[in-house]
Tab-separated table of C-alpha atoms in Angstrom:
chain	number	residue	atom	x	y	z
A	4	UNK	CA	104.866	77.268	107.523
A	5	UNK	CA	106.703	78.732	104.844
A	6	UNK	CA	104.468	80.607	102.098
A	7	UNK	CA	106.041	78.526	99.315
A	8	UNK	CA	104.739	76.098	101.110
A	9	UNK	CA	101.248	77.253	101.635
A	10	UNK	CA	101.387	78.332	97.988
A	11	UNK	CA	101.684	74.452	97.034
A	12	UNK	CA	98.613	73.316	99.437
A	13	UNK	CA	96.169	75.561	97.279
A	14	UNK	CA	98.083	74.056	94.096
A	15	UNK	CA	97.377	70.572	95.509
A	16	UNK	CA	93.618	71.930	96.404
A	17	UNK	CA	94.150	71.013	99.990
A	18	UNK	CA	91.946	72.703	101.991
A	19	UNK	CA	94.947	72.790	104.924
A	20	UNK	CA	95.852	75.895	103.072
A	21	UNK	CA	93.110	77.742	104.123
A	22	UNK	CA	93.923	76.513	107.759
A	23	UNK	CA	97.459	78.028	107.047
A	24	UNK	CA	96.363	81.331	105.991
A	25	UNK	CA	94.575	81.588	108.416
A	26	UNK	CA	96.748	80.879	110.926
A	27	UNK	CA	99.948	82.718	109.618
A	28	UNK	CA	97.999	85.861	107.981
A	29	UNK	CA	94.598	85.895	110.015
A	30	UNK	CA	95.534	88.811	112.639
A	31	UNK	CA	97.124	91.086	109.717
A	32	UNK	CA	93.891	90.812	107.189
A	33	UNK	CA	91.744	91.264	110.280
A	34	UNK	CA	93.860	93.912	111.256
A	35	UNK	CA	93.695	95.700	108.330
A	36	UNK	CA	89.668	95.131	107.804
A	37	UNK	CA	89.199	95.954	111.138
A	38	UNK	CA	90.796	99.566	109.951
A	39	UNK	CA	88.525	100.163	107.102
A	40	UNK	CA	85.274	98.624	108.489
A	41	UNK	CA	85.429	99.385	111.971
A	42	UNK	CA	82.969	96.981	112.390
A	43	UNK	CA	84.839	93.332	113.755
A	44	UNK	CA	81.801	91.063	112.102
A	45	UNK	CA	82.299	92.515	109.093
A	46	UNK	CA	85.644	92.524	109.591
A	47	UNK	CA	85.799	88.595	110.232
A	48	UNK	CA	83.650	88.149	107.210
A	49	UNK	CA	85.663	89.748	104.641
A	50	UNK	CA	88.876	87.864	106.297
A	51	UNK	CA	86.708	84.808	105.526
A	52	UNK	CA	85.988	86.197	102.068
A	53	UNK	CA	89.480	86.776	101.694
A	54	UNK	CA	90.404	82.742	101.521
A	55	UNK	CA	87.499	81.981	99.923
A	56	UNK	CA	88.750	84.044	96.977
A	57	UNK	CA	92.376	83.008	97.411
A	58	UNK	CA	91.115	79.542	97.055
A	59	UNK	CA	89.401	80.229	93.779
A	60	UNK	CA	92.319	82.540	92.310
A	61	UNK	CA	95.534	80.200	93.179
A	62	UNK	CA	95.440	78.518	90.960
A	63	UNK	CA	96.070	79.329	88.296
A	64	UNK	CA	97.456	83.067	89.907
A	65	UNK	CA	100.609	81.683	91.672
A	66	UNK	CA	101.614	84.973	93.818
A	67	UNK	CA	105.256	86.054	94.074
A	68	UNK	CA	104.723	87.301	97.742
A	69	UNK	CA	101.283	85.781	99.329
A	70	UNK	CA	101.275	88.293	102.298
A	71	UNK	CA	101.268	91.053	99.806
A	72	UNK	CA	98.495	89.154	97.743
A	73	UNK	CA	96.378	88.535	100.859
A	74	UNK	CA	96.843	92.256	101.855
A	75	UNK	CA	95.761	93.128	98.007
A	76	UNK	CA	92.079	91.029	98.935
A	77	UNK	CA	91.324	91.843	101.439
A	78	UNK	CA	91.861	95.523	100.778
A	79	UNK	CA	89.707	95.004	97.658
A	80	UNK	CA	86.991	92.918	99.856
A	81	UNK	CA	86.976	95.617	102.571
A	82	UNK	CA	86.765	98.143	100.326
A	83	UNK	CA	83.812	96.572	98.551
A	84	UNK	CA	81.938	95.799	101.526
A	85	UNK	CA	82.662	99.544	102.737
A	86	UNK	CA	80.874	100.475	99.501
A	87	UNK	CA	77.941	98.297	99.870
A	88	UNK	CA	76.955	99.195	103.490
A	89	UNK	CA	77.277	102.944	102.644
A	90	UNK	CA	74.737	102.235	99.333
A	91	UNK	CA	72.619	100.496	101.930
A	92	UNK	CA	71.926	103.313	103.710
A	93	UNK	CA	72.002	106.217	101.534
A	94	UNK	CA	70.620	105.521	98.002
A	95	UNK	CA	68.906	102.044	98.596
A	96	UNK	CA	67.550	100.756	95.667
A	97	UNK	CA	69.962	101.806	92.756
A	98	UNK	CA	73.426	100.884	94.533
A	99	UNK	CA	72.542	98.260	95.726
A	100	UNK	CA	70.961	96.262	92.414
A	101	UNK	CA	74.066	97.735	90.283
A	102	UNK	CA	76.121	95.856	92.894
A	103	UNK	CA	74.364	92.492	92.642
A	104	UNK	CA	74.586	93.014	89.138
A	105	UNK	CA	77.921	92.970	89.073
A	106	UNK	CA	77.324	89.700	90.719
A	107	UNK	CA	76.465	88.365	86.905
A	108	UNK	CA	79.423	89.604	85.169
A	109	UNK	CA	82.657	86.948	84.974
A	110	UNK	CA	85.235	87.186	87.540
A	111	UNK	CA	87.502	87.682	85.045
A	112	UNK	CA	90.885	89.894	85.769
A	113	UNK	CA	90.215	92.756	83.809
A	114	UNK	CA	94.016	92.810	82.134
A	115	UNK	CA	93.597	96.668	81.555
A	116	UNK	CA	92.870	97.728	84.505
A	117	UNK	CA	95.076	95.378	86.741
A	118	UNK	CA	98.285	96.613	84.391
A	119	UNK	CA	97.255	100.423	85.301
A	120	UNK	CA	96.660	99.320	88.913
A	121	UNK	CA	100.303	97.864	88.780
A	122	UNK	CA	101.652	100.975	87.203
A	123	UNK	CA	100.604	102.909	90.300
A	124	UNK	CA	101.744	100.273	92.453
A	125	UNK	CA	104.933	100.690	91.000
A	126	UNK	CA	105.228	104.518	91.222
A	127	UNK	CA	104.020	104.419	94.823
A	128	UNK	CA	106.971	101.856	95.872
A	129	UNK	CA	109.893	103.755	93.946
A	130	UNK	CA	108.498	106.528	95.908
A	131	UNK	CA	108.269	105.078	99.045
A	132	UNK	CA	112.240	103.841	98.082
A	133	UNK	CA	113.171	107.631	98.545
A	134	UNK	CA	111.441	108.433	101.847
A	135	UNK	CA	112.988	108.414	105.141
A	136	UNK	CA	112.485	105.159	107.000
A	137	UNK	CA	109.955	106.827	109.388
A	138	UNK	CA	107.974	108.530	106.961
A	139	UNK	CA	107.335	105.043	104.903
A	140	UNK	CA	106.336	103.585	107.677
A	141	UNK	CA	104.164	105.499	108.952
A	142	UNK	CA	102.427	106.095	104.857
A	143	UNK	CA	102.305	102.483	104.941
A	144	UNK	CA	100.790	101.948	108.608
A	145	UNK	CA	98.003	104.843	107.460
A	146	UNK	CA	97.026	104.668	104.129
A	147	UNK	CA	97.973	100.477	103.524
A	148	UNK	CA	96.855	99.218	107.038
A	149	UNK	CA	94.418	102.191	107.626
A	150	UNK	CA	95.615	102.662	111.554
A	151	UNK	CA	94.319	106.076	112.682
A	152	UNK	CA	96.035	109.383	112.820
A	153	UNK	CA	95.451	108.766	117.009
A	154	UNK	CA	97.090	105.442	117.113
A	155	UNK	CA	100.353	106.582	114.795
A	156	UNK	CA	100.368	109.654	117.005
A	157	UNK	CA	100.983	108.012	120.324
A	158	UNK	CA	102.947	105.009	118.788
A	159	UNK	CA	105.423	107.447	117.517
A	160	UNK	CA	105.278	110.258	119.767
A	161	UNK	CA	103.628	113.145	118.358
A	162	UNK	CA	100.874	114.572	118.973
A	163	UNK	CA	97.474	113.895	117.092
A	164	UNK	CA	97.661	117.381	115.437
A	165	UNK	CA	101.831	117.136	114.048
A	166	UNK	CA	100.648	113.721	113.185
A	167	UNK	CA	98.496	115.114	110.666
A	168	UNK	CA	100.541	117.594	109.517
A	169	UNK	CA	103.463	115.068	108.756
A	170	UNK	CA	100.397	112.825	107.236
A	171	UNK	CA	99.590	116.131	105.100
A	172	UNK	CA	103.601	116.114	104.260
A	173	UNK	CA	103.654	113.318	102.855
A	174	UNK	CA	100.520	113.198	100.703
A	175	UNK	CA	101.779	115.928	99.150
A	176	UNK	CA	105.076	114.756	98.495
A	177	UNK	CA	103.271	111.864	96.785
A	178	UNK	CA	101.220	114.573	94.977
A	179	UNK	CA	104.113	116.099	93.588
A	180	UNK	CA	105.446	112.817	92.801
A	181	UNK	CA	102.679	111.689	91.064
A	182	UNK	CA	102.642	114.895	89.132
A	183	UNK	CA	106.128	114.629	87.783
A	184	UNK	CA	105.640	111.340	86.356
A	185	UNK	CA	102.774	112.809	84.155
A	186	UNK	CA	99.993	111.298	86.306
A	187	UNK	CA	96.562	113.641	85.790
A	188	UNK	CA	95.270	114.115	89.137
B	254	UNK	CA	93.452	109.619	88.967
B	255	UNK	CA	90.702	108.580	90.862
B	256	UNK	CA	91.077	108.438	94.960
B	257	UNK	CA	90.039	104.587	94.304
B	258	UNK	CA	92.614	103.870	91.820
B	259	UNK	CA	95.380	105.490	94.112
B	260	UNK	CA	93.782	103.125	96.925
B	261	UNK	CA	93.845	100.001	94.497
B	262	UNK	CA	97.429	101.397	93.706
B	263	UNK	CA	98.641	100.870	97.459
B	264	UNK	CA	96.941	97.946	97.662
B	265	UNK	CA	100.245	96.536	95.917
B	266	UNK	CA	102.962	98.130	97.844
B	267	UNK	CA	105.862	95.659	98.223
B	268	UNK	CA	105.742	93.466	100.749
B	269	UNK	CA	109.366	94.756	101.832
B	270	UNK	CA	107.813	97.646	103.127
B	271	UNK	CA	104.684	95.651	104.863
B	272	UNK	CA	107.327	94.180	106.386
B	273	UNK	CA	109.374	97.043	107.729
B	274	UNK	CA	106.803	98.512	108.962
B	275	UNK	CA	105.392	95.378	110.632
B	276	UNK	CA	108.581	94.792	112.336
B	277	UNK	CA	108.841	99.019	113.723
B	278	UNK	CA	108.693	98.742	117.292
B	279	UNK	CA	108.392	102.075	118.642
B	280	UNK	CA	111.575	103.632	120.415
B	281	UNK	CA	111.947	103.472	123.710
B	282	UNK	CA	111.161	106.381	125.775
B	283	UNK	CA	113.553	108.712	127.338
B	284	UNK	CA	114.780	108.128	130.510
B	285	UNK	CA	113.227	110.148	133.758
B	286	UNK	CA	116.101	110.569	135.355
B	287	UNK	CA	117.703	112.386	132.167
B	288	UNK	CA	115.031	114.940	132.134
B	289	UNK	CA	115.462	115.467	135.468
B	290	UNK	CA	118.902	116.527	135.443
B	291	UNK	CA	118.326	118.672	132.286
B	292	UNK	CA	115.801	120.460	134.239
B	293	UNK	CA	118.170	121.832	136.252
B	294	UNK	CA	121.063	123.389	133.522
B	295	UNK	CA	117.434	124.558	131.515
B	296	UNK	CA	115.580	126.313	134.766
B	297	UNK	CA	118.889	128.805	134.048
B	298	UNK	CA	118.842	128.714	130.713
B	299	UNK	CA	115.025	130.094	130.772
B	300	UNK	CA	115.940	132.613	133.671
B	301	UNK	CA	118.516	133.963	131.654
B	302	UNK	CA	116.458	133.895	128.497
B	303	UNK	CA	114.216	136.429	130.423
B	304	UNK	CA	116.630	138.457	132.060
B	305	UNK	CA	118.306	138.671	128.621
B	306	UNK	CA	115.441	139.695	126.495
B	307	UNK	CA	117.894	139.551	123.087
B	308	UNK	CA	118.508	136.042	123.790
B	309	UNK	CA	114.359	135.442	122.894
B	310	UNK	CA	112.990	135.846	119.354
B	311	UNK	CA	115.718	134.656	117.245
B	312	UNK	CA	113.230	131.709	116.944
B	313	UNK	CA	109.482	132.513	117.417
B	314	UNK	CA	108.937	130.969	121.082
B	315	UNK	CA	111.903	129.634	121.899
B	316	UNK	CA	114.458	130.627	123.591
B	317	UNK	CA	117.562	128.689	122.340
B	318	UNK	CA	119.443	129.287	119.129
B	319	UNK	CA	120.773	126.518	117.232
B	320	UNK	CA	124.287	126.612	115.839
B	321	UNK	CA	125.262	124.306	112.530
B	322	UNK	CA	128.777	123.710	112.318
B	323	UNK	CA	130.917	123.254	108.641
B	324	UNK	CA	134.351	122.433	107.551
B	325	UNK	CA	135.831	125.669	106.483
B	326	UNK	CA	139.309	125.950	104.884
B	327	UNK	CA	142.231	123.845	106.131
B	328	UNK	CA	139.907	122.018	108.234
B	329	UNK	CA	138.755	125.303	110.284
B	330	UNK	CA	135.419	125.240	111.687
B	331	UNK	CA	132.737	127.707	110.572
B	332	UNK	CA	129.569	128.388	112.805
B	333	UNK	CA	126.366	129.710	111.806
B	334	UNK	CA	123.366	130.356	113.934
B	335	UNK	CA	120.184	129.023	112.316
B	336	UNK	CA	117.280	131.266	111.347
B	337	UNK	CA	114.362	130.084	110.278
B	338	UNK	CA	114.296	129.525	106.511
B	339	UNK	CA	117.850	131.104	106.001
B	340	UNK	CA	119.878	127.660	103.703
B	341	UNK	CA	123.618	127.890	105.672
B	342	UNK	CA	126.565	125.369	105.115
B	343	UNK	CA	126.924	122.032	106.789
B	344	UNK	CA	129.788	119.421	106.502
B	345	UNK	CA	129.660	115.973	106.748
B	346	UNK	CA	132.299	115.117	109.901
B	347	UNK	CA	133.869	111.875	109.891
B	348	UNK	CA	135.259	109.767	112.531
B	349	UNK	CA	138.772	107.713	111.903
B	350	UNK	CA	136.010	104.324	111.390
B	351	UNK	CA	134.035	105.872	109.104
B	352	UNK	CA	131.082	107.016	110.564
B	353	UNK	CA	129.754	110.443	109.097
B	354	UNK	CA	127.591	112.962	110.617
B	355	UNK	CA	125.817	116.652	110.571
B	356	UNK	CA	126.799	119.029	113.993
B	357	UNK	CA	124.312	121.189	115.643
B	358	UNK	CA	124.656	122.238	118.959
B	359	UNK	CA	122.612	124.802	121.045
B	360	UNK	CA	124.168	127.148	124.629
B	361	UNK	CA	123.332	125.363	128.271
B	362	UNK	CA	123.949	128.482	129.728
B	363	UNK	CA	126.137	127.105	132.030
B	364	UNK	CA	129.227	128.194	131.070
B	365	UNK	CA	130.927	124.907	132.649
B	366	UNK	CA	128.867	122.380	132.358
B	367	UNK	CA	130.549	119.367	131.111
B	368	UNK	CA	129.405	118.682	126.945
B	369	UNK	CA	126.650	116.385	126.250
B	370	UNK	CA	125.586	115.143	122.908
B	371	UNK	CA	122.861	113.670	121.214
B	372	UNK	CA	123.111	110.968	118.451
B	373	UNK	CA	120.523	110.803	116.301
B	374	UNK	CA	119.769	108.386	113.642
B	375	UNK	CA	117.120	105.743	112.426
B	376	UNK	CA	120.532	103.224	112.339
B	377	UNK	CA	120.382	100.694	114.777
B	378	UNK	CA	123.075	98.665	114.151
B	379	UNK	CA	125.210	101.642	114.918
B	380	UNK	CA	125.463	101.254	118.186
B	381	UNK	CA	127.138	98.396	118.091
B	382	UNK	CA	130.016	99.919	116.168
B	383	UNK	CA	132.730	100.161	118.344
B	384	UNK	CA	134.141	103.582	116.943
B	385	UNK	CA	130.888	105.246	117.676
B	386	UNK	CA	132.203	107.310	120.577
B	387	UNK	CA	134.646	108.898	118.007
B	388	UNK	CA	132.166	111.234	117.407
B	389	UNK	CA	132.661	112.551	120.409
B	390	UNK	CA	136.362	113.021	120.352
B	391	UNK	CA	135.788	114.883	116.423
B	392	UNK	CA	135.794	118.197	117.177
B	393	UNK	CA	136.453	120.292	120.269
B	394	UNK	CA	133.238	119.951	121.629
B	395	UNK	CA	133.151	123.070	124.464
B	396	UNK	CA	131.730	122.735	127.787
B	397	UNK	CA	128.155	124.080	128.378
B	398	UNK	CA	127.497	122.956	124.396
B	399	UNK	CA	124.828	120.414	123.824
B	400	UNK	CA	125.482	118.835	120.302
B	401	UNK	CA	123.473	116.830	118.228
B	402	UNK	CA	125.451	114.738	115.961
B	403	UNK	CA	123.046	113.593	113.184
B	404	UNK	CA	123.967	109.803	111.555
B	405	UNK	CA	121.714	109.993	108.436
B	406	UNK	CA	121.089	106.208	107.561
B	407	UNK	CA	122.960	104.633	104.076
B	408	UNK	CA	118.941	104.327	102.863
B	409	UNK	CA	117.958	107.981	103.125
B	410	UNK	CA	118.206	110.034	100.430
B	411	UNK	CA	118.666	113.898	100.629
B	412	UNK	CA	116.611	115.746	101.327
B	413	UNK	CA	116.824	114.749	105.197
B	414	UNK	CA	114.003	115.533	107.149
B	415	UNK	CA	115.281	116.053	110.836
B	416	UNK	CA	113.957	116.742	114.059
B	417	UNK	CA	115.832	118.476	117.231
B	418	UNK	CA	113.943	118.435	120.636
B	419	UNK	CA	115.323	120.592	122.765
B	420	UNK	CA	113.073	120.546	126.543
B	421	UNK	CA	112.551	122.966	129.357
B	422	UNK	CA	110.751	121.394	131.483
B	423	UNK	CA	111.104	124.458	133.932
B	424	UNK	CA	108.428	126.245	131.688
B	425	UNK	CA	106.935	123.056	130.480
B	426	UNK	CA	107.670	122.975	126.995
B	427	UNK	CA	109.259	121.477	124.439
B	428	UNK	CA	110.682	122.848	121.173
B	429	UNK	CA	111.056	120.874	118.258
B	430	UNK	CA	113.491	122.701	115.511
B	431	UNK	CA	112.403	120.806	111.797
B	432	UNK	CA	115.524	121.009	109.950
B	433	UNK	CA	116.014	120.027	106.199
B	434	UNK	CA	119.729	119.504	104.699
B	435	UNK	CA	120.049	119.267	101.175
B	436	UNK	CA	123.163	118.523	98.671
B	437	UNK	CA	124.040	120.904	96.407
B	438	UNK	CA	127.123	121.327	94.181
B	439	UNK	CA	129.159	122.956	96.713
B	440	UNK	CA	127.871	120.944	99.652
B	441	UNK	CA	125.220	120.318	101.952
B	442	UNK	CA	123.267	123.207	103.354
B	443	UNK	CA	120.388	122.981	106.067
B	444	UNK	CA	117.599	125.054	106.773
B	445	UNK	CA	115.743	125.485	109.622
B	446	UNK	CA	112.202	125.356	108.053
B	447	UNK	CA	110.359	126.167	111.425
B	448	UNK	CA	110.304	126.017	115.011
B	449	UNK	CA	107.784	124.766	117.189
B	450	UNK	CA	106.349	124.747	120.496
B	451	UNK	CA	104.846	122.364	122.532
B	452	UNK	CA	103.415	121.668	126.093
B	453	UNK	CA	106.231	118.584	127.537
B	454	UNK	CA	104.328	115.567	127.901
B	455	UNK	CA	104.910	112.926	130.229
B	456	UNK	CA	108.166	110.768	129.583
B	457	UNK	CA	105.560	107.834	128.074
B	458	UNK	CA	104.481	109.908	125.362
B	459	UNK	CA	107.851	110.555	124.099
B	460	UNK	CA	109.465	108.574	121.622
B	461	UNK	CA	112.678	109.563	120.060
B	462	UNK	CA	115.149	108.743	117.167
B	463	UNK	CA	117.667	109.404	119.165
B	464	UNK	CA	119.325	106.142	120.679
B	465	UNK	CA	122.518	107.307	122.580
B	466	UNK	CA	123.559	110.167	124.562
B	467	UNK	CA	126.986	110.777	126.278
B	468	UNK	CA	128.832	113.252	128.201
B	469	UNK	CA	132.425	114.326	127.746
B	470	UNK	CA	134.632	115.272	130.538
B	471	UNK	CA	137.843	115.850	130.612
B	472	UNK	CA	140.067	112.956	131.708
B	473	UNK	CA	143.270	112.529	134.278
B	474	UNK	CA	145.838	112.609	131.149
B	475	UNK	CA	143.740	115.555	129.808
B	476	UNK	CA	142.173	113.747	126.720
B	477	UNK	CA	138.652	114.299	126.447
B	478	UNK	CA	136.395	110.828	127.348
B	479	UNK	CA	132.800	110.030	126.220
B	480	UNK	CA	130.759	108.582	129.053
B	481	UNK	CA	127.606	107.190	127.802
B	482	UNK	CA	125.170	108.318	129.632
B	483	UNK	CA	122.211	106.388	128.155
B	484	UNK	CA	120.809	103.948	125.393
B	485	UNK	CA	117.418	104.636	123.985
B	486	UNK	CA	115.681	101.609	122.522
B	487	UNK	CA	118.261	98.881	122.890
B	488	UNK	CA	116.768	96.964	126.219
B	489	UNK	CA	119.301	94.361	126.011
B	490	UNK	CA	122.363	96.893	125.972
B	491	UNK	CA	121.189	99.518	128.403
C-alpha cells in the first residue's frame, strides 16, 4: 500500500491503518528498537507504542514522508524507554516520579524545540549530501538505525577495529561541520 | 549541543538517505580463483622485496610503492611515487565516451606479466556503459603494471576518500593504501594519508568497491585488448 494511502486511513480514523503500518514499516521500527533496547519485548512494545502515537498525532500532523515520521517515534519512544529502565535501576525514586510526571503535562509539540530539532536535522542532511555514498550509509546504518560497529564491520568488510576508526572519521567530520555553522558543542 | 539533541537531530534525516541505505546490499566478494592467481605474480614480488631490501620502507610495512600518474604538457605523462603524506599531481583521464578517472598503478615484479587493472567506483550503472573498456586502451598501460583506475561517482564531492588493496597472500597480508585527492586551482592532487597492514582474511570477509577487473594483452593486429576478467557484485552479468 502506498503511504499516501495509509496517510488517508488515519485521516478517515480507520483503524486498517494501523494494520498497514504495521505491515509495511513493522520490521524497520523493530529493527531499529531492537538496536537501542536490545531487549525484543521492549522492543515490540515501543513498535506498538509507535502506532499508538501515530494514531493520535495524524491527524491533524499529516507527514510529508511517513517512513521518516515512523523512524522519528519510534526513535523518540526507544529512546524514552532506554531512559526509564536505566532510572529504574540506578536512582529509583527521583527518575522515575519526574518521568510519570511528565505523564501530567499536555502532549503538546513544543514549537521551540521541534524548530531547533529541525534545524539540526537540516544541518545533518546537507552534510550527509557531501559525504561519499559509503560513508552516509554507513552514519546512517550506525547512528539512525543503531546497528553495531560488529555488524557494519563484517557487512562491509572491515574489520571491527577500521570500522571504528572510519566511525571516529566521520563523527568528527560532523564535528567540524557542526562547528563551522556556529553550533556550540 | 547536547548528545540528545544531536540524537533528536538524526532522528529526522531524510528519508532519501533511509532509503539508500536500506537498499545497500553489500558487494560481492572477490573471486577465489583471482586471489589465487595473484598469489603467484605476489610470492615474487615479496621474494624480491626481501632480496631487495630498498624496495621495503618506502611505505611502513609494505612492500609495494604506488605510482599516481598526471597529464603533463602536450599530453605527456608524469609519474610520481606516493609517500605517505607528500600532496603530488593527479589528472583526470578521459575515455573518447566520457568516462573520467584517477591512475594509480603499483610493480608485479614480473617484468612480463600481461597488465591488469582495477576499476573502482561506488557507480553501478557503469558497467553497463559500453565504452567502459576504453579505460583500458587510455594510456599505455605496461606489462607487469597493475593499475587502478578510480571512477569517482557524479554525487561525490572532493575531497575523495579512496581505498587501494593491494594482497600478498604469500605472507598473508593485505595492505590497504588510504588515499585522499583534492581540487585545487591548478588541479587535483592526492595524498597518500597512510598505509596499512592487515592479516588477509578469508575471501567471505572481503567486500570491495571495486566491480570490474580486466587484463590487457596484446592482440593479433597488435592493438592492445581488455579481457574482463571478472565482475564484482553484478550476479546477473558475471
Amino acid at each position: 500500500m502506498e503511504d499516501q494511502e495509509i496517510i488517508e486511513l488515519y485521516l478517515q480514523r480507520s483503524e486498517k491503518a494501523i494494520e498497514a503500518s504495521q505491515c509495511k514499516y513493522g520490521a524497520f521500527c523493530l529493527h531499529i528498537a531492537k538496536n537501542i533496547l536490545t531487549v525484543p519485548e521492549d522492543a515490540e512494545e515501543c513498535v506498538n507504542d509507535t502506532w499508538h502515537t501515530a494514531w493520535n498525532r495524524i491527524p491533524p500532523v499529516i507527514p510529508n514522508s511517513l517512513k521518516a515520521f515512523l523512524g522519528k517515534l519510534i526513535r523518540d519512544i526507544s529512546l524514552s524507554r532506554y531512559r526509564e529502565n536505566h532510572a529504574k535501576k540506578r536512582y529509583s525514586g527521583m527518575e522515575v516520579m519526574l518521568d510519570e510526571l511528565g505523564d501530567c503535562i499536555p502532549s503538546e509539540f513544543d514549537v521551540e524545540q521541534e524548530l531547533e530539532r529541525q534545524h539540526t536535522s537540516d544541518m545533518i542532511n546537507e552534510w550527509l549530501s557531501g559525504l561519499s555514498q559509503e560513508s552516509r550509509i554507513l552514519f546512517v546504518k550506525r547512528y539512525y538505525y543503531g546497528d553495531a560497529v560488529k555488524t557494519l564491520a563484517k557487512e562491509f568488510g572491515f574489520t571491527e577495529n577500521q570500522m571504528a576508526q572510519k566511525m571516529m572519521r566521520l563523527r568528527n567530520n560532523l564535528k567540524s561541520f557542526l562547528v563551522k555553522k556556529g553550533v556550540a558543542i | 549541543m547536547k548528545k540528545e539533541d544531536l540524537y533528536h537531530g538524526i532522528s529526522g534525516i531524510s528519508e532519501k538517505y533511509l532509503n539508500e541505505a536500506d537498499n545497500y546490499r553489500p558487494q560481492r566478494k572477490r573471486h577465489w580463483k583471482r586471489w589465487v592467481s595473484i598469489a603467484a605474480c605476489l610470492c615474487l614480488v615479496v621474494a624480491a622485496a626481501v632480496i631487495t631490501p630498498t624496495l621495503l620502507g618506502k611505505h611502513t610495512g609494505s612492500p609495494f610503492v604506488l605510482t599516481a600518474y598526471a597529464l603533463g604538457n602536450e599530453d605527456s605523462i608524469i609519474t610520481n611515487e606516493m609517500i605517505e603524506n607528500k600532496s603530488i599531481p593527479v589528472s583526470l583521464f578521459e575515455t573518447p565516451s566520457g568516462i573520467k578517472g584517477f591512475v594509480f598503478s603499483y610493480d608485479k615484479i614480473t617484468g612480463d606479466e600481461a597488465a591488469t587493472v582495477t576499476i573502482v567506483s561506488g557507480n553501478k550503472a557503469l558497467s553497463e556503459n559500453p565504452g567502459l573498456d576504453e579505460i583500458l586502451l587510455l594510456s599505455e598501460m605496461e606489462s607487469g603494471k597493475h593499475y587502478f583506475y578510480y571512477i569517482p561517482d557524479s554525487a561525490d564531492t572532493t575531497p575523495y576518500q579512496i581505498s587501494f588493496f593491494i594482497s600478498d597472500p604469500a605472507a598473508g597480508m593485505v595492505y590497504r593504501y588510504d588515499i585522499t585527492i583534492d581540487e585545487t586551482a591548478g588541479g587535483h592532487i592526492a595524498t597518500l594519508s597512510k598505509t596499512i597492514s592487515d592479516k588477509l582474511r578469508s575471501e567471505e570477509e572481503y567486500s570491495f568497491d571495486v566491480f570490474a577487473e580486466f587484463e590487457i594483452t596484446e592482440g593479433e593486429d597488435g592493438n592492445k585488448e581488455a579481457e574482463l576478467e571478472s565482475l564484482i557484485g553484478f550476479p546477473d552479468q558475471e
